[in-house]
Amino acid sequence: QVQLVESGGGLVQPGGSLRLSCAASGSTFSMYAMGWFRQAPGKEREFVAGIRWSGSSTYYKDSVKGRFTISRDNAKNTVYLQMNSLKVEDTAVYYCAATRGLVLVASTMEHWGKGTLVTVSS
């Protein structure tokens, strides 16, 4: 069983930066691929970024490529999402999730955090 706790959300102006963290409990964190998802009001949850267990492969939603960076530290059981050049449309609750599978989509993720709110507004 893996428990996930996100942190680092908040209010930021357009063009600003935030770094989200997701701390995982359990000794098997390094076996899981990790993903960041987000859900804006009135919209479905969507994939933002993903990373394989080794960190060797990363994946991004097209609209965040070049602005967001996912990384992980298996020694600290933590995955990060560095978000730069934030836009108003990035406003959402951000969730981290874990899966032992190969497919990083919401329906295949096995464990979820409770989310952290990111608000981009002037």
Coordinates of N, CA, C and O in Angstrom, one line a residue:
Q1 N 0.8 -1.2 0.0 CA 0.0 0.0 0.0 C 0.9 1.2 0.0 O 1.9 1.3 0.7
V2 N 0.5 2.2 -0.8 CA 1.3 3.5 -0.9 C 0.3 4.6 -0.6 O -0.8 4.7 -1.1
Q3 N 0.7 5.5 0.4 CA 0.0 6.7 0.7 C 0.7 7.9 0.1 O 1.9 8.0 0.3
L4 N 0.0 8.8 -0.5 CA 0.6 9.9 -1.2 C 0.1 11.2 -0.6 O -1.1 11.4 -0.4
V5 N 1.0 12.2 -0.3 CA 0.6 13.5 0.2 C 1.3 14.6 -0.6 O 2.5 14.7 -0.6
E6 N 0.4 15.4 -1.2 CA 1.0 16.5 -2.0 C 1.1 17.8 -1.2 O 0.4 18.0 -0.2
S7 N 2.1 18.6 -1.6 CA 2.2 19.9 -1.0 C 2.8 20.9 -2.0 O 3.3 20.4 -3.1
G8 N 2.8 22.1 -1.7 CA 3.5 23.1 -2.5 C 2.5 24.0 -3.4 O 3.0 24.9 -4.1
G9 N 1.2 23.7 -3.3 CA 0.3 24.5 -4.1 C 0.1 25.9 -3.4 O 0.6 26.2 -2.4
G10 N -0.6 26.8 -4.2 CA -0.8 28.1 -3.7 C -1.2 29.0 -4.8 O -1.6 28.6 -5.9
L11 N -1.2 30.3 -4.4 CA -1.6 31.4 -5.4 C -0.3 32.0 -6.0 O 0.6 32.4 -5.3
V12 N -0.3 32.1 -7.3 CA 0.8 32.6 -8.0 C 0.3 33.5 -9.2 O -0.7 33.2 -9.8
Q13 N 1.1 34.5 -9.5 CA 0.7 35.3 -10.6 C 1.1 34.7 -12.0 O 2.0 33.8 -12.0
P14 N 0.4 35.0 -13.0 CA 0.8 34.5 -14.3 C 2.3 34.8 -14.6 O 2.8 35.9 -14.3
G15 N 3.0 33.8 -15.2 CA 4.4 33.9 -15.4 C 5.3 33.4 -14.2 O 6.5 33.2 -14.4
G16 N 4.6 33.1 -13.1 CA 5.4 32.7 -11.9 C 5.6 31.2 -11.9 O 5.3 30.5 -12.9
S17 N 6.2 30.8 -10.8 CA 6.6 29.4 -10.7 C 6.2 28.8 -9.4 O 6.0 29.5 -8.4
L18 N 6.0 27.5 -9.4 CA 5.7 26.7 -8.1 C 6.3 25.4 -8.3 O 6.5 24.9 -9.4
R19 N 6.7 24.8 -7.1 CA 7.2 23.4 -7.1 C 6.3 22.6 -6.2 O 6.2 22.8 -5.0
L20 N 5.7 21.6 -6.8 CA 4.8 20.7 -6.1 C 5.7 19.5 -5.7 O 6.6 19.0 -6.4
S21 N 5.4 19.0 -4.5 CA 6.0 17.8 -4.0 C 4.9 16.7 -3.7 O 3.8 17.1 -3.3
C22 N 5.3 15.5 -3.8 CA 4.4 14.4 -3.4 C 5.2 13.4 -2.6 O 6.1 12.7 -3.2
A23 N 5.0 13.3 -1.3 CA 5.7 12.4 -0.5 C 4.9 11.1 -0.4 O 3.7 11.1 -0.1
A24 N 5.6 10.0 -0.6 CA 5.0 8.7 -0.5 C 5.5 7.9 0.7 O 6.7 7.9 1.0
S25 N 4.6 7.2 1.3 CA 4.9 6.2 2.4 C 5.1 4.8 1.8 O 4.6 4.6 0.7
G26 N 5.8 4.0 2.5 CA 5.9 2.6 2.0 C 7.3 2.4 1.4 O 7.9 3.3 0.7
S27 N 7.8 1.2 1.5 CA 9.2 0.9 1.0 C 9.2 0.5 -0.4 O 10.3 0.4 -1.0
T28 N 8.1 0.5 -1.1 CA 8.1 0.0 -2.5 C 7.9 1.2 -3.5 O 7.6 1.0 -4.6
F29 N 8.2 2.4 -3.0 CA 7.9 3.6 -3.9 C 8.7 3.4 -5.2 O 8.2 3.8 -6.2
S30 N 9.9 2.9 -5.1 CA 10.7 2.9 -6.3 C 10.2 1.9 -7.4 O 10.6 2.0 -8.5
M31 N 9.2 1.1 -7.0 CA 8.6 0.2 -8.0 C 7.5 0.8 -8.8 O 7.0 0.2 -9.8
Y32 N 7.1 2.0 -8.4 CA 5.9 2.6 -9.0 C 6.3 3.7 -10.0 O 7.2 4.5 -9.8
A33 N 5.6 3.7 -11.1 CA 5.6 4.9 -12.0 C 4.7 5.9 -11.3 O 3.7 5.6 -10.7
M34 N 5.0 7.2 -11.5 CA 4.3 8.2 -10.8 C 3.8 9.2 -11.8 O 4.4 9.5 -12.9
G35 N 2.6 9.8 -11.5 CA 2.0 10.8 -12.4 C 1.5 11.9 -11.7 O 1.1 11.8 -10.5
W36 N 1.4 13.1 -12.3 CA 0.7 14.2 -11.8 C -0.5 14.4 -12.8 O -0.3 14.4 -14.0
F37 N -1.6 14.6 -12.1 CA -2.9 14.9 -12.8 C -3.4 16.2 -12.3 O -3.1 16.7 -11.2
R38 N -4.4 16.8 -13.0 CA -5.0 18.0 -12.5 C -6.5 18.0 -12.9 O -6.9 17.4 -13.9
Q39 N -7.3 18.7 -12.1 CA -8.7 18.8 -12.3 C -9.1 20.3 -12.0 O -9.0 20.7 -10.9
A40 N -9.6 20.9 -13.1 CA -10.1 22.3 -13.0 C -11.6 22.2 -12.7 O -12.2 21.2 -13.0
P41 N -12.2 23.3 -12.1 CA -13.6 23.2 -11.8 C -14.4 23.0 -13.1 O -14.2 23.6 -14.1
G42 N -15.3 22.0 -13.0 CA -16.2 21.7 -14.1 C -15.6 20.9 -15.2 O -16.2 20.6 -16.3
K43 N -14.3 20.4 -15.0 CA -13.6 19.7 -16.1 C -13.2 18.3 -15.5 O -13.2 18.1 -14.3
E44 N -12.9 17.4 -16.4 CA -12.4 16.1 -16.1 C -11.0 16.2 -15.6 O -10.2 17.0 -16.0
R45 N -10.6 15.2 -14.8 CA -9.2 15.1 -14.4 C -8.4 14.7 -15.6 O -8.8 13.9 -16.4
E46 N -7.2 15.4 -15.7 CA -6.4 15.1 -16.9 C -4.9 14.9 -16.5 O -4.5 15.4 -15.5
F47 N -4.3 14.1 -17.4 CA -2.9 13.8 -17.2 C -2.0 15.1 -17.4 O -2.3 15.8 -18.4
V48 N -1.0 15.3 -16.6 CA -0.1 16.4 -16.7 C 1.3 16.0 -17.1 O 1.9 16.4 -18.0
A49 N 1.8 15.0 -16.2 CA 3.2 14.6 -16.4 C 3.3 13.2 -15.7 O 2.6 12.9 -14.8
G50 N 4.3 12.4 -16.2 CA 4.5 11.1 -15.7 C 6.0 10.8 -15.7 O 6.7 11.3 -16.5
I51 N 6.4 9.8 -14.8 CA 7.8 9.4 -14.8 C 7.9 8.0 -14.4 O 7.1 7.5 -13.5
R52 N 8.7 7.2 -15.1 CA 8.9 5.8 -14.8 C 9.7 5.6 -13.5 O 10.2 6.5 -12.9
W53 N 9.7 4.4 -13.0 CA 10.3 4.1 -11.7 C 11.7 4.5 -11.5 O 12.2 5.0 -10.5
S54 N 12.5 4.4 -12.6 CA 13.9 4.8 -12.6 C 14.1 6.2 -12.9 O 15.3 6.7 -12.7
G55 N 13.1 6.9 -13.3 CA 13.3 8.3 -13.7 C 13.9 8.5 -15.1 O 14.1 9.7 -15.5
S56 N 14.1 7.4 -15.8 CA 14.7 7.5 -17.1 C 13.8 8.0 -18.2 O 14.3 8.5 -19.2
S57 N 12.5 7.9 -18.0 CA 11.5 8.3 -19.0 C 10.5 9.2 -18.4 O 10.0 8.9 -17.3
T58 N 10.2 10.3 -19.0 CA 9.2 11.2 -18.6 C 8.3 11.6 -19.7 O 8.6 11.5 -20.9
Y59 N 7.1 12.0 -19.3 CA 6.0 12.2 -20.3 C 5.2 13.5 -19.9 O 5.1 13.7 -18.7
Y60 N 4.8 14.2 -20.9 CA 4.1 15.5 -20.5 C 2.9 15.7 -21.4 O 2.9 15.3 -22.6
K61 N 1.9 16.4 -20.9 CA 0.8 16.9 -21.7 C 1.4 18.0 -22.6 O 2.3 18.7 -22.2
D62 N 0.9 18.0 -23.8 CA 1.5 19.0 -24.8 C 1.5 20.4 -24.3 O 2.5 21.1 -24.5
S63 N 0.5 20.8 -23.6 CA 0.4 22.2 -23.2 C 1.3 22.6 -22.1 O 1.5 23.8 -21.8
V64 N 2.0 21.6 -21.5 CA 2.9 22.0 -20.4 C 4.4 21.7 -20.8 O 5.3 22.0 -20.0
K65 N 4.6 21.1 -21.9 CA 5.9 20.8 -22.4 C 6.8 22.1 -22.4 O 6.3 23.1 -22.9
G66 N 8.0 22.0 -21.9 CA 8.9 23.1 -21.9 C 8.6 24.1 -20.7 O 9.4 25.0 -20.4
R67 N 7.5 23.9 -20.0 CA 7.2 24.7 -18.8 C 7.3 23.9 -17.5 O 7.7 24.4 -16.5
F68 N 6.8 22.7 -17.5 CA 6.8 21.8 -16.4 C 7.9 20.7 -16.5 O 8.2 20.2 -17.5
T69 N 8.4 20.4 -15.3 CA 9.4 19.3 -15.2 C 9.0 18.3 -14.1 O 8.9 18.8 -12.9
I70 N 8.9 17.1 -14.4 CA 8.7 16.1 -13.3 C 10.0 15.4 -13.0 O 10.8 15.1 -13.9
S71 N 10.2 15.1 -11.7 CA 11.4 14.4 -11.3 C 11.1 13.6 -10.1 O 10.0 13.8 -9.5
R72 N 12.0 12.7 -9.7 CA 11.7 11.9 -8.5 C 13.0 11.7 -7.8 O 14.1 11.6 -8.4
D73 N 12.9 11.5 -6.5 CA 14.1 11.1 -5.6 C 13.6 9.8 -4.9 O 12.9 9.9 -3.9
N74 N 14.0 8.7 -5.4 CA 13.6 7.4 -4.7 C 14.1 7.3 -3.3 O 13.5 6.6 -2.5
A75 N 15.2 7.9 -3.0 CA 15.8 7.8 -1.7 C 14.9 8.6 -0.7 O 14.9 8.2 0.5
K76 N 14.2 9.6 -1.2 CA 13.4 10.4 -0.3 C 11.9 10.0 -0.5 O 11.0 10.7 0.1
N77 N 11.6 9.0 -1.3 CA 10.2 8.7 -1.6 C 9.4 9.9 -2.0 O 8.2 10.0 -1.6
T78 N 9.9 10.7 -2.9 CA 9.2 11.9 -3.3 C 9.3 12.1 -4.8 O 10.3 11.9 -5.4
V79 N 8.2 12.6 -5.3 CA 8.2 13.0 -6.7 C 7.8 14.5 -6.8 O 7.1 15.0 -5.9
Y80 N 8.4 15.2 -7.7 CA 8.2 16.7 -7.8 C 7.6 17.1 -9.1 O 7.8 16.4 -10.1
L81 N 7.0 18.2 -9.1 CA 6.6 18.9 -10.4 C 7.0 20.3 -10.3 O 6.4 21.1 -9.6
Q82 N 8.0 20.7 -11.1 CA 8.4 22.1 -11.2 C 7.6 22.7 -12.3 O 7.6 22.3 -13.4
M83 N 6.9 23.8 -11.9 CA 6.0 24.5 -12.9 C 6.5 25.9 -13.0 O 6.5 26.7 -12.1
N84 N 6.9 26.2 -14.3 CA 7.4 27.5 -14.6 C 6.4 28.2 -15.6 O 5.7 27.5 -16.3
S85 N 6.6 29.5 -15.8 CA 5.7 30.2 -16.8 C 4.3 29.9 -16.6 O 3.6 29.6 -17.6
L86 N 3.8 29.9 -15.4 CA 2.4 29.4 -15.2 C 1.4 30.4 -15.9 O 1.6 31.6 -16.0
K87 N 0.3 29.8 -16.3 CA -0.7 30.5 -17.0 C -2.0 30.3 -16.2 O -2.2 29.4 -15.4
V88 N -3.0 31.2 -16.5 CA -4.3 31.2 -15.8 C -4.9 29.8 -16.0 O -5.5 29.3 -15.1
E89 N -4.8 29.3 -17.2 CA -5.4 28.0 -17.5 C -4.7 26.8 -16.8 O -5.2 25.7 -16.9
D90 N -3.7 27.0 -16.1 CA -3.0 25.9 -15.2 C -3.7 25.8 -13.9 O -3.4 24.9 -13.1
T91 N -4.6 26.7 -13.6 CA -5.4 26.7 -12.3 C -6.1 25.4 -12.2 O -6.9 25.0 -13.1
A92 N -5.9 24.7 -11.1 CA -6.6 23.4 -10.9 C -6.1 22.8 -9.6 O -5.2 23.3 -9.0
V93 N -6.8 21.7 -9.2 CA -6.3 20.9 -8.1 C -5.3 19.9 -8.7 O -5.7 19.2 -9.7
Y94 N -4.1 19.8 -8.2 CA -3.1 18.9 -8.7 C -3.0 17.7 -7.8 O -2.9 17.8 -6.6
Y95 N -3.1 16.5 -8.5 CA -3.0 15.2 -7.7 C -1.8 14.4 -8.2 O -1.4 14.4 -9.4
C96 N -1.1 13.8 -7.3 CA -0.1 12.8 -7.7 C -0.7 11.4 -7.5 O -1.7 11.2 -6.7
A97 N -0.2 10.5 -8.3 CA -0.8 9.1 -8.4 C 0.3 8.2 -8.7 O 1.3 8.5 -9.3
A98 N 0.1 6.9 -8.3 CA 1.1 5.9 -8.5 C 0.5 4.6 -9.2 O -0.7 4.3 -8.9
T99 N 1.3 4.0 -10.0 CA 0.9 2.7 -10.6 C 2.1 1.8 -10.8 O 3.2 2.3 -11.1
R100 N 1.9 0.5 -10.7 CA 2.9 -0.5 -11.0 C 2.8 -0.9 -12.5 O 3.6 -1.6 -12.9
G101 N 1.8 -0.4 -13.1 CA 1.6 -0.7 -14.5 C 2.4 0.2 -15.5 O 3.2 1.0 -15.0
L102 N 2.1 0.0 -16.7 CA 2.9 0.7 -17.8 C 2.1 1.9 -18.3 O 2.7 2.8 -18.9
V103 N 0.8 2.0 -18.1 CA 0.0 3.0 -18.7 C -0.3 4.1 -17.7 O -0.9 3.8 -16.6
L104 N 0.1 5.3 -18.0 CA -0.1 6.4 -17.1 C -1.3 7.2 -17.5 O -1.2 8.3 -18.0
V105 N -2.5 6.7 -17.2 CA -3.7 7.4 -17.4 C -4.5 7.3 -16.1 O -4.3 6.3 -15.3
A106 N -5.5 8.2 -15.9 CA -6.2 8.2 -14.6 C -6.8 6.9 -14.2 O -6.8 6.5 -13.1
S107 N -7.4 6.2 -15.2 CA -8.1 5.0 -14.9 C -7.2 3.8 -14.5 O -7.7 2.8 -13.9
T108 N -5.9 3.9 -14.7 CA -5.0 2.8 -14.3 C -4.2 3.1 -13.1 O -3.4 2.2 -12.7
M109 N -4.3 4.3 -12.6 CA -3.5 4.6 -11.4 C -4.1 3.9 -10.2 O -5.3 3.9 -10.0
E110 N -3.2 3.4 -9.3 CA -3.7 2.5 -8.2 C -3.8 3.3 -6.9 O -4.7 3.0 -6.1
H111 N -3.0 4.4 -6.8 CA -3.1 5.1 -5.5 C -3.1 6.6 -5.8 O -2.4 7.1 -6.8
W112 N -3.8 7.4 -5.1 CA -4.0 8.8 -5.3 C -3.8 9.6 -4.0 O -4.1 9.1 -2.9
G113 N -3.2 10.8 -4.2 CA -3.2 11.7 -3.1 C -4.5 12.5 -3.0 O -5.3 12.3 -3.9
K114 N -4.6 13.4 -2.1 CA -5.8 14.2 -1.9 C -5.8 15.5 -2.7 O -6.8 16.2 -2.8
G115 N -4.6 15.8 -3.2 CA -4.5 17.0 -4.1 C -4.1 18.3 -3.4 O -4.2 18.4 -2.2
T116 N -3.5 19.2 -4.2 CA -3.1 20.5 -3.7 C -3.6 21.5 -4.8 O -3.4 21.3 -6.0
L117 N -4.1 22.6 -4.3 CA -4.7 23.6 -5.2 C -3.7 24.6 -5.7 O -2.9 25.2 -4.9
V118 N -3.7 24.8 -7.0 CA -2.8 25.8 -7.6 C -3.7 26.8 -8.3 O -4.5 26.4 -9.1
T119 N -3.5 28.0 -7.9 CA -4.3 29.1 -8.5 C -3.4 30.1 -9.1 O -2.5 30.7 -8.5
V120 N -3.6 30.3 -10.4 CA -2.8 31.3 -11.2 C -3.7 32.5 -11.5 O -4.6 32.3 -12.3
S121 N -3.4 33.6 -10.9 CA -4.2 34.8 -11.0 C -3.5 36.0 -10.7 O -2.6 36.0 -9.9
S122 N -3.8 37.1 -11.4 CA -3.2 38.4 -11.1 C -4.1 39.2 -10.1 O -3.7 40.3 -9.8

